[in-house]
Short mmCIF file of C-alpha atoms in Angstrom, two decimals:
data_model
loop_
_atom_site.label_atom_id
_atom_site.label_comp_id
_atom_site.label_asym_id
_atom_site.label_seq_id
_atom_site.Cartn_x
_atom_site.Cartn_y
_atom_site.Cartn_z
CA MET G 1 1.28 28.15 5.14
CA ASP G 2 -1.46 28.27 7.82
CA GLN G 3 -3.83 29.77 5.25
CA LEU G 4 -3.06 26.98 2.78
CA ASN G 5 -3.54 24.31 5.44
CA GLN G 6 -6.87 25.86 6.42
CA ALA G 7 -8.02 25.91 2.80
CA THR G 8 -6.87 22.32 2.25
CA ARG G 9 -8.88 21.13 5.27
CA GLU G 10 -11.91 22.99 3.92
CA GLN G 11 -11.47 21.25 0.58
CA GLY G 12 -11.33 17.86 2.32
CA LEU G 13 -14.79 18.58 3.72
CA SER G 14 -16.06 20.10 0.45
CA PRO G 15 -14.35 18.05 -2.32
CA GLU G 16 -16.59 19.53 -4.99
CA LYS G 17 -14.82 22.89 -4.55
CA ARG G 18 -11.49 23.70 -6.16
CA LEU G 19 -8.69 24.85 -3.87
CA GLY G 20 -8.43 28.18 -5.73
CA GLN G 21 -12.14 28.84 -5.22
CA ILE G 22 -11.77 28.28 -1.48
CA LEU G 23 -8.71 30.57 -1.27
CA VAL G 24 -10.66 33.36 -3.01
CA GLU G 25 -13.79 32.84 -0.87
CA GLN G 26 -11.74 33.11 2.31
CA GLY G 27 -9.96 36.25 1.10
CA PHE G 28 -6.46 34.73 1.03
CA VAL G 29 -5.91 35.58 -2.68
CA THR G 30 -7.73 37.45 -5.44
CA ALA G 31 -9.08 36.07 -8.69
CA LYS G 32 -6.40 38.09 -10.51
CA ASP G 33 -3.67 36.37 -8.46
CA LEU G 34 -5.05 32.99 -9.53
CA GLU G 35 -5.09 34.00 -13.19
CA LYS G 36 -1.39 34.95 -13.01
CA LEU G 37 -0.55 31.69 -11.25
CA ALA G 38 -2.50 29.67 -13.83
CA ALA G 39 -0.56 31.33 -16.66
CA VAL G 40 2.78 30.46 -15.02
CA GLN G 41 1.61 26.91 -14.35
CA LYS G 42 0.45 26.47 -17.95
CA ASP G 43 3.86 27.59 -19.22
CA LEU G 44 5.68 25.16 -16.91
CA ILE G 45 3.44 22.27 -17.94
CA ALA G 46 4.03 23.01 -21.62
CA LYS G 47 7.82 23.04 -21.11
CA HIS G 48 7.68 19.83 -19.06
CA GLN G 49 5.52 18.07 -21.66
CA ALA G 50 7.87 19.10 -24.45
CA ARG G 51 10.78 17.60 -22.54
CA LYS G 52 8.90 14.35 -21.84
CA ASP G 53 7.88 14.08 -25.51
CA ALA G 54 11.53 14.40 -26.52
CA GLU G 55 12.52 11.71 -24.01
CA LEU G 56 9.78 9.38 -25.23
CA LYS G 57 10.88 9.77 -28.85
CA ALA G 58 14.49 9.10 -27.86
CA GLU G 59 13.53 6.04 -25.82
CA THR G 60 11.40 4.69 -28.69
CA ARG G 61 14.52 4.84 -30.89
CA GLY G 62 16.46 2.93 -28.21
CA ALA G 63 18.36 5.96 -26.96
CA GLY G 64 18.31 7.47 -23.50
CA PRO G 65 16.69 10.77 -22.61
CA PRO G 66 18.63 13.88 -23.67
CA ASP G 67 20.17 14.50 -20.26
CA ALA G 68 20.78 10.88 -19.29
CA PRO G 69 23.06 9.19 -21.85
CA GLY G 70 23.74 5.50 -21.50
CA PRO G 71 22.84 2.10 -22.91
CA LYS G 72 19.22 0.99 -22.99
CA THR G 73 18.30 -1.36 -20.14
CA SER G 74 16.03 -4.36 -20.22
CA ALA G 75 13.26 -5.46 -17.95
CA PRO G 76 13.71 -8.55 -15.76
CA GLY G 77 13.24 -11.75 -17.71
CA GLN G 78 14.40 -10.10 -20.93
CA LYS G 79 17.91 -10.24 -22.33
CA ALA G 80 19.94 -7.11 -21.73
CA ASP G 81 21.63 -5.15 -24.49
CA SER G 82 25.17 -5.92 -25.56
CA ALA G 83 27.82 -5.72 -22.86
CA SER G 84 29.69 -3.09 -24.83
CA GLY G 85 28.44 -0.63 -22.22
CA ALA G 86 29.68 -2.76 -19.31
CA GLY G 87 30.37 -0.70 -16.26
CA ALA G 88 28.80 2.39 -17.83
CA VAL G 89 27.33 4.82 -15.36
CA GLU G 90 24.37 7.14 -15.84
CA GLN G 91 24.71 10.49 -14.11
CA ASP G 92 22.22 13.29 -13.60
CA SER G 93 22.70 17.01 -13.04
CA LEU G 94 23.01 16.51 -9.28
CA GLY G 95 25.98 14.22 -9.71
CA LEU G 96 24.11 11.18 -8.36
CA THR G 97 24.92 7.94 -10.13
CA LEU G 98 23.17 4.67 -10.86
CA ALA G 99 25.19 2.00 -12.62
CA SER G 100 23.68 0.69 -15.84
CA PRO G 101 23.08 -3.08 -15.92
CA VAL G 102 25.34 -5.20 -18.09
CA GLU G 103 24.46 -8.40 -19.91
CA GLY G 104 23.44 -11.13 -17.47
CA ASP G 105 22.26 -8.89 -14.63
CA SER G 106 18.58 -9.49 -15.43
CA GLU G 107 19.16 -13.23 -15.52
CA SER G 108 21.11 -13.07 -12.23
CA LEU G 109 18.29 -11.20 -10.51
CA SER G 110 15.77 -13.66 -11.92
CA ARG G 111 17.74 -16.63 -10.56
CA LEU G 112 18.13 -15.01 -7.13
CA LEU G 113 14.45 -14.21 -6.77
CA SER G 114 13.35 -17.58 -8.16
CA SER G 115 15.58 -19.46 -5.72
CA ALA G 116 14.42 -17.32 -2.79
CA ARG G 117 10.77 -17.83 -3.70
CA ASP G 118 11.30 -21.61 -3.94
CA ARG G 119 12.70 -21.51 -0.39
CA GLY G 120 9.50 -19.90 0.87
CA ALA G 121 10.92 -16.41 1.39
CA SER G 122 8.38 -13.61 1.59
CA ASP G 123 10.99 -10.82 1.47
CA ILE G 124 14.37 -10.79 -0.27
CA HIS G 125 17.01 -8.21 0.76
CA LEU G 126 19.85 -7.18 -1.57
CA HIS G 127 22.34 -5.50 0.75
CA ALA G 128 25.42 -3.64 -0.49
CA GLY G 129 28.48 -4.93 1.34
CA GLY G 130 26.64 -8.02 2.60
CA GLY G 131 25.04 -11.21 1.39
CA LEU G 132 21.52 -12.02 0.35
CA ARG G 133 19.09 -12.07 3.28
CA LEU G 134 15.71 -13.80 3.23
CA ARG G 135 12.71 -13.33 5.47
CA THR G 136 10.98 -16.69 5.80
CA HIS G 137 7.90 -17.08 8.04
CA GLY G 138 8.77 -13.75 9.64
CA VAL G 139 12.42 -14.56 10.44
CA LEU G 140 15.27 -12.75 8.62
CA SER G 141 18.35 -14.89 7.93
CA GLU G 142 21.42 -14.79 5.69
CA ALA G 143 21.36 -16.99 2.62
CA GLU G 144 24.37 -19.01 1.54
CA THR G 145 25.59 -16.64 -1.16
CA HIS G 146 28.64 -14.50 -1.70
CA GLY G 147 28.56 -10.91 -0.52
CA PHE G 148 27.40 -8.21 -2.93
CA SER G 149 29.52 -5.21 -3.73
CA ALA G 150 27.80 -1.85 -3.96
CA ASP G 151 28.30 -1.92 -7.73
CA GLU G 152 26.69 -5.37 -8.05
CA VAL G 153 23.61 -4.31 -6.09
CA GLU G 154 23.35 -1.14 -8.18
CA ARG G 155 23.39 -3.09 -11.43
CA LEU G 156 20.91 -5.71 -10.19
CA VAL G 157 18.53 -2.99 -9.02
CA ALA G 158 18.92 -1.11 -12.31
CA SER G 159 18.11 -4.27 -14.28
CA ALA G 160 14.65 -4.33 -12.65
CA LEU G 161 13.82 -0.70 -13.46
CA THR G 162 12.54 1.08 -16.53
CA ARG G 163 14.38 4.20 -17.64
CA VAL G 164 11.70 6.43 -16.10
CA GLN G 165 11.92 4.52 -12.80
CA LYS G 166 15.70 4.87 -12.77
CA GLU G 167 15.32 8.62 -13.18
CA GLU G 168 12.91 8.69 -10.24
CA LEU G 169 15.30 6.68 -8.05
CA ARG G 170 18.16 9.05 -8.84
CA ARG G 171 15.95 12.08 -8.21
CA GLU G 172 14.08 10.91 -5.09
CA GLY G 173 16.57 8.48 -3.55
CA GLU G 174 13.94 5.72 -3.29
CA ILE G 175 11.20 4.09 -5.32
CA ASP G 176 8.33 1.62 -4.87
CA PHE G 177 7.49 -0.54 -7.87
CA CYS G 178 6.07 -3.91 -8.92
CA PHE G 179 7.15 -6.17 -11.75
CA ASP G 180 6.63 -9.68 -13.13
CA LEU G 181 9.31 -12.27 -13.82
CA GLU G 182 8.27 -14.74 -16.48
CA GLY G 183 8.14 -18.24 -15.02
CA VAL G 184 8.86 -16.94 -11.50
CA GLY G 185 6.05 -14.64 -10.37
CA ARG G 186 5.20 -11.11 -9.34
CA PHE G 187 7.18 -8.97 -6.89
CA ARG G 188 6.70 -5.69 -5.07
CA ALA G 189 9.98 -3.90 -4.52
CA ASN G 190 11.51 -0.89 -2.83
CA ALA G 191 14.95 0.36 -3.86
CA TYR G 192 16.64 3.10 -1.88
CA ARG G 193 19.93 4.94 -1.52
CA GLN G 194 21.89 4.45 1.69
CA GLN G 195 25.41 5.09 2.97
CA ARG G 196 27.10 2.37 0.90
CA GLY G 197 25.10 2.81 -2.30
CA PHE G 198 21.74 1.25 -3.15
CA ASP G 199 19.81 -1.50 -1.37
CA ALA G 200 16.58 -3.18 -2.40
CA VAL G 201 13.87 -5.33 -0.84
CA PHE G 202 11.68 -7.57 -2.99
CA ARG G 203 8.42 -9.02 -1.68
CA SER G 204 6.88 -12.04 -3.35
CA ILE G 205 3.25 -11.49 -4.41
CA SER G 206 0.68 -14.08 -5.41
CA ALA G 207 0.37 -14.19 -9.19
CA GLU G 208 -3.37 -14.81 -8.88
CA PRO G 209 -5.83 -12.96 -6.64
CA PRO G 210 -5.95 -14.95 -3.36
CA THR G 211 -9.00 -16.38 -1.62
CA LEU G 212 -9.83 -16.04 2.08
CA ASP G 213 -9.34 -19.80 2.48
CA GLU G 214 -5.88 -19.74 0.89
CA LEU G 215 -4.84 -17.05 3.38
CA GLY G 216 -6.11 -19.03 6.36
CA LEU G 217 -8.76 -16.40 7.07
CA PRO G 218 -12.17 -17.38 8.47
CA SER G 219 -14.87 -17.71 5.82
CA ASP G 220 -17.07 -15.49 8.01
CA LEU G 221 -15.06 -12.47 6.79
CA ALA G 222 -16.89 -12.82 3.47
CA ARG G 223 -19.89 -11.08 5.05
CA PHE G 224 -17.88 -7.84 5.12
CA THR G 225 -17.89 -7.78 1.31
CA ASN G 226 -21.71 -7.66 1.19
CA PHE G 227 -21.99 -3.95 2.02
CA HIS G 228 -23.00 -1.54 -0.73
CA GLN G 229 -22.29 1.62 1.27
CA GLY G 230 -19.96 2.52 4.13
CA MET G 231 -16.38 1.66 5.03
CA VAL G 232 -14.53 -1.49 6.12
CA LEU G 233 -10.95 -1.08 7.37
CA VAL G 234 -8.21 -3.73 7.40
CA THR G 235 -5.46 -2.76 9.85
CA GLY G 236 -2.29 -4.04 11.45
CA PRO G 237 1.47 -3.44 11.57
CA ALA G 238 3.70 -3.53 8.49
CA GLY G 239 4.08 -6.97 6.94
CA CYS G 240 0.96 -8.47 8.51
CA GLY G 241 -0.83 -9.18 5.22
CA LYS G 242 -3.24 -6.24 5.07
CA SER G 243 -2.96 -5.71 1.31
CA THR G 244 -3.33 -9.45 0.68
CA THR G 245 -6.50 -9.58 2.78
CA LEU G 246 -7.86 -6.58 0.85
CA ALA G 247 -7.02 -8.38 -2.40
CA ALA G 248 -8.96 -11.47 -1.28
CA MET G 249 -12.00 -9.33 -0.45
CA VAL G 250 -11.79 -7.55 -3.82
CA ASN G 251 -11.50 -10.94 -5.53
CA LEU G 252 -14.68 -12.12 -3.82
CA ILE G 253 -16.64 -9.01 -4.86
CA ASN G 254 -15.27 -9.35 -8.40
CA GLN G 255 -16.62 -12.90 -8.60
CA GLU G 256 -20.04 -12.30 -7.07
CA ARG G 257 -21.26 -8.80 -7.97
CA GLU G 258 -21.79 -6.84 -11.18
CA GLU G 259 -20.30 -3.49 -10.24
CA HIS G 260 -17.43 -1.09 -10.89
CA ILE G 261 -14.41 -1.58 -8.60
CA LEU G 262 -11.82 1.21 -8.54
CA THR G 263 -8.57 0.60 -6.65
CA ILE G 264 -5.98 3.23 -5.70
CA GLU G 265 -2.67 1.65 -4.70
CA ASP G 266 1.03 2.45 -4.35
CA PRO G 267 2.19 0.32 -6.03
CA ILE G 268 -0.36 -2.02 -7.64
CA GLU G 269 0.34 -5.43 -6.15
CA VAL G 270 -2.21 -8.09 -7.09
CA ILE G 271 -3.63 -7.75 -10.60
CA HIS G 272 -7.42 -8.21 -10.72
CA PRO G 273 -8.74 -9.11 -14.19
CA SER G 274 -12.34 -7.95 -14.64
CA GLN G 275 -14.69 -10.86 -14.00
CA ARG G 276 -18.32 -10.06 -13.18
CA CYS G 277 -17.15 -6.59 -12.16
CA ILE G 278 -15.31 -3.92 -14.11
CA VAL G 279 -12.01 -3.50 -12.24
CA ASN G 280 -9.82 -0.44 -12.76
CA GLN G 281 -6.55 -0.23 -10.81
CA ARG G 282 -4.68 3.07 -10.44
CA HIS G 283 -1.14 3.51 -9.17
CA ALA G 284 -0.84 6.64 -7.03
CA GLY G 285 2.16 8.59 -8.28
CA ARG G 286 2.00 6.96 -11.73
CA HIS G 287 -1.56 6.98 -13.07
CA THR G 288 -2.59 9.81 -10.74
CA GLN G 289 -0.70 12.36 -8.65
CA SER G 290 -1.77 11.07 -5.23
CA PHE G 291 -4.32 9.04 -3.28
CA ALA G 292 -6.28 12.22 -2.55
CA ARG G 293 -6.29 13.35 -6.20
CA ALA G 294 -7.51 9.92 -7.31
CA LEU G 295 -10.22 9.92 -4.65
CA ARG G 296 -11.50 13.32 -5.73
CA GLY G 297 -11.71 12.00 -9.28
CA ALA G 298 -13.27 8.72 -8.16
CA LEU G 299 -16.39 10.47 -6.93
CA ARG G 300 -17.08 11.38 -10.59
CA GLU G 301 -16.06 8.03 -12.13
CA ASP G 302 -19.18 6.05 -11.16
CA PRO G 303 -17.52 3.45 -8.90
CA ASP G 304 -19.54 1.16 -6.65
CA VAL G 305 -16.53 -0.07 -4.68
CA ILE G 306 -13.45 2.06 -3.92
CA VAL G 307 -10.35 0.30 -2.59
CA ILE G 308 -7.66 2.50 -0.99
CA GLY G 309 -4.29 0.85 -0.46
CA GLU G 310 -3.49 3.04 2.56
CA LEU G 311 -5.12 5.92 4.41
CA ARG G 312 -1.96 8.02 4.68
CA ASP G 313 -3.08 11.52 5.56
CA LEU G 314 -5.90 13.80 6.63
CA GLU G 315 -7.11 14.57 3.11
CA THR G 316 -7.25 10.92 2.09
CA ILE G 317 -9.10 9.96 5.29
CA SER G 318 -11.57 12.83 4.81
CA LEU G 319 -12.27 11.95 1.18
CA ALA G 320 -12.64 8.25 2.02
CA MET G 321 -15.24 9.08 4.66
CA THR G 322 -17.05 11.36 2.21
CA ALA G 323 -17.12 8.56 -0.38
CA ALA G 324 -18.49 6.12 2.20
CA GLU G 325 -21.18 8.62 3.17
CA THR G 326 -22.26 9.33 -0.40
CA GLY G 327 -23.27 5.83 -1.46
CA HIS G 328 -19.96 4.04 -2.11
CA PHE G 329 -18.50 0.95 -0.45
CA VAL G 330 -14.95 1.76 0.66
CA LEU G 331 -12.31 -0.82 1.56
CA ALA G 332 -9.06 0.59 2.97
CA SER G 333 -6.04 -0.25 5.12
CA LEU G 334 -4.42 1.60 8.00
CA HIS G 335 -1.24 1.03 10.04
CA THR G 336 -2.83 0.58 13.48
CA ASN G 337 -2.59 -2.36 15.87
CA ASN G 338 -6.18 -2.76 17.05
CA ALA G 339 -9.73 -1.63 16.42
CA VAL G 340 -9.92 1.06 19.10
CA ARG G 341 -6.63 2.65 18.00
CA THR G 342 -7.91 2.62 14.43
CA ILE G 343 -10.96 4.70 15.35
CA ASN G 344 -8.89 7.06 17.50
CA ARG G 345 -6.34 7.48 14.67
CA MET G 346 -9.08 8.35 12.18
CA ILE G 347 -10.59 10.95 14.53
CA GLY G 348 -7.23 12.28 15.74
CA ALA G 349 -6.12 13.05 12.19
CA PHE G 350 -8.49 16.03 12.20
CA PRO G 351 -8.13 19.35 14.06
CA SER G 352 -9.79 19.30 17.48
CA ASN G 353 -12.55 21.70 16.43
CA GLU G 354 -13.66 19.26 13.70
CA GLN G 355 -13.48 16.04 15.69
CA GLY G 356 -17.07 16.17 16.93
CA GLN G 357 -18.38 16.19 13.37
CA VAL G 358 -15.91 13.47 12.38
CA ARG G 359 -17.11 11.23 15.23
CA THR G 360 -20.66 11.54 13.92
CA MET G 361 -19.57 10.80 10.33
CA LEU G 362 -17.51 7.80 11.42
CA SER G 363 -20.28 6.38 13.62
CA GLU G 364 -22.60 6.43 10.62
CA SER G 365 -20.24 5.31 7.83
CA LEU G 366 -17.87 2.79 9.44
CA ARG G 367 -19.10 -0.81 9.12
CA ALA G 368 -16.26 -2.92 10.51
CA VAL G 369 -12.59 -2.98 11.48
CA ILE G 370 -10.48 -6.09 10.91
CA SER G 371 -7.10 -5.94 12.69
CA GLN G 372 -4.67 -8.74 11.97
CA ARG G 373 -1.25 -10.18 12.80
CA LEU G 374 0.68 -13.01 11.17
CA VAL G 375 1.74 -15.53 13.82
CA PRO G 376 4.38 -18.33 13.51
CA ARG G 377 2.82 -21.80 13.51
CA ILE G 378 4.03 -24.86 15.41
CA ASP G 379 1.92 -27.52 13.66
CA VAL G 380 3.26 -26.88 10.15
CA GLU G 381 5.72 -24.50 8.54
CA GLY G 382 4.46 -20.99 7.99
CA ARG G 383 2.37 -18.30 9.67
CA ILE G 384 -1.33 -17.98 10.38
CA PRO G 385 -3.44 -14.84 10.80
CA ALA G 386 -4.76 -13.89 14.23
CA LEU G 387 -7.58 -11.37 14.06
CA GLU G 388 -9.49 -8.77 16.02
CA VAL G 389 -12.91 -7.95 14.57
CA LEU G 390 -15.10 -4.98 15.45
CA VAL G 391 -18.58 -4.71 13.95
CA ILE G 392 -20.20 -1.29 14.14
CA ASN G 393 -23.72 -1.70 15.49
CA LYS G 394 -25.94 0.93 17.10
CA ALA G 395 -24.27 0.57 20.52
CA ILE G 396 -20.73 0.88 19.10
CA GLY G 397 -21.83 3.83 16.96
CA ASN G 398 -23.09 5.62 20.08
CA LEU G 399 -19.75 5.04 21.85
CA ILE G 400 -17.88 6.57 18.90
CA ARG G 401 -20.20 9.56 18.69
CA GLU G 402 -20.20 10.18 22.46
CA GLU G 403 -16.37 10.10 22.74
CA LYS G 404 -16.40 6.83 24.71
CA THR G 405 -14.09 4.76 22.52
CA VAL G 406 -12.29 3.50 25.64
CA GLN G 407 -15.38 1.33 26.27
CA ILE G 408 -15.31 -0.31 22.84
CA ARG G 409 -12.74 -2.93 23.82
CA SER G 410 -15.02 -4.47 26.45
CA SER G 411 -17.90 -4.40 23.95
CA ILE G 412 -15.77 -6.39 21.49
CA GLN G 413 -14.89 -8.92 24.20
CA THR G 414 -18.57 -9.59 24.94
CA GLY G 415 -19.77 -9.22 21.35
CA LYS G 416 -19.39 -12.80 20.11
CA ALA G 417 -23.08 -12.92 19.16
CA HIS G 418 -22.44 -10.03 16.76
CA GLY G 419 -19.33 -11.64 15.26
CA MET G 420 -16.86 -9.60 17.32
CA PHE G 421 -13.76 -10.83 19.15
CA LEU G 422 -10.48 -9.48 20.53
CA LEU G 423 -7.03 -10.41 19.24
CA GLU G 424 -6.45 -12.27 22.52
CA GLN G 425 -9.57 -14.37 21.96
CA SER G 426 -8.34 -15.29 18.48
CA LEU G 427 -4.92 -16.19 19.91
CA ASN G 428 -6.56 -18.41 22.55
CA GLU G 429 -8.36 -20.37 19.84
CA LEU G 430 -5.12 -20.85 17.89
CA VAL G 431 -3.30 -22.07 21.03
CA ALA G 432 -6.15 -24.43 21.95
CA SER G 433 -6.16 -25.93 18.44
CA GLY G 434 -2.40 -26.57 18.60
CA LYS G 435 -1.54 -24.17 15.78
CA ILE G 436 0.60 -21.71 17.76
CA SER G 437 2.44 -21.84 21.08
CA ARG G 438 1.24 -20.14 24.23
CA GLU G 439 4.58 -18.30 24.42
CA THR G 440 3.98 -16.84 20.97
CA ALA G 441 0.47 -15.77 21.96
CA LEU G 442 1.79 -14.05 25.09
CA GLY G 443 4.39 -12.21 23.03
CA ILE G 444 1.75 -10.79 20.71
CA ALA G 445 -1.16 -10.17 23.09
CA GLU G 446 -1.73 -6.61 24.28
CA GLU G 447 -3.54 -7.80 27.41
CA LYS G 448 -1.58 -10.89 28.45
CA LYS G 449 -3.91 -11.87 31.30
CA LEU G 450 -6.53 -12.73 28.67
CA ILE G 451 -4.35 -15.53 27.27
CA THR G 452 -5.89 -18.45 29.12
CA ALA G 453 -5.39 -21.32 26.64
CA GLY G 454 -2.50 -23.70 27.22
CA VAL G 455 -2.26 -23.02 30.96
#
């Protein structure tokens, strides 16, 4: 395992090399070993493809796959098959079950999600053994509905899934997916198995690519879409609107430049029709095996702009930095709370003996970090983004390279002339303009003594 990890790290730094080539070069395996492995792999792929072809033919005829009998399901917004299969249960070889939807389940889910969206809910929770819960402006509350049995939740979840997705949920125990409801809108969803059965969370997504203005973001952020090389990171905790901000930036590039935009997401949330740009969107795990696999391919697919839904692991981070260094503009998100932690997370993902080189690469390729939170408003209903913005200039680049990231925070605080500001400075402006309360600002600020507005 150590040898494989070592070879994988080497491949992250040399993406043009195949993993097998690296293993042979480092003496971990022989060329003959690889030939044997390739033969076994080829045989497995052939058997797997034959099985998938059989399933596809069966599904085209309206039947289930050979090992998963049961009535055909319908997508949300479409009428389900006859209720003659009511209560039928699909079961796989592991004995795990997922109830098949019966007639009316798709319509029931559509009504639930439509009603929740009309009430301004951003997230809708279907909870087995409990009622419907809605997250509105960041607050989770119970809706006035009857409780759902485990069987009801199972059927509602199943009505939103394709047959292939249902197989994945049974096999993996969870699934991320997106779907459209005609006349209602687009939703990102996660369904997962838990103690009482299956639960699901649906997040409402804008049907059209958003603009910075619609999101309440400062128009000055548009300057971060003008780069033709390097990396811009959008960061923050879960549910803070990172992917929506990325979508607004992609939308702006799509309208103003004539380039090739390639996105790698899991799942694809906002659909970007090609405008002045060619836009290709790939779903990691569906259209490609992983973020890293898609990134390796992207370097040979002539993109100008590469959008990465999330920098999840060392290999993805390494490949993203390589892309930024080799003439591409990379937009990506990361689950970190501020700019300094973002830089430290990127560097800390690598082994200690590689971090010096990574600091140099990052100091040269990183262009900006935008960290954001969504904050409850007091002037109107809803939430507003509070931002921290770091712009990488020569001085900041030197601090990164010289392992002095602890000094970056003070540089942001005094960097207004360069378009930089701390989260606390953004919160102060929102308090002073009467958009949020001082108490809210204090609850979010990392350095509370910097909250001076409203005193």
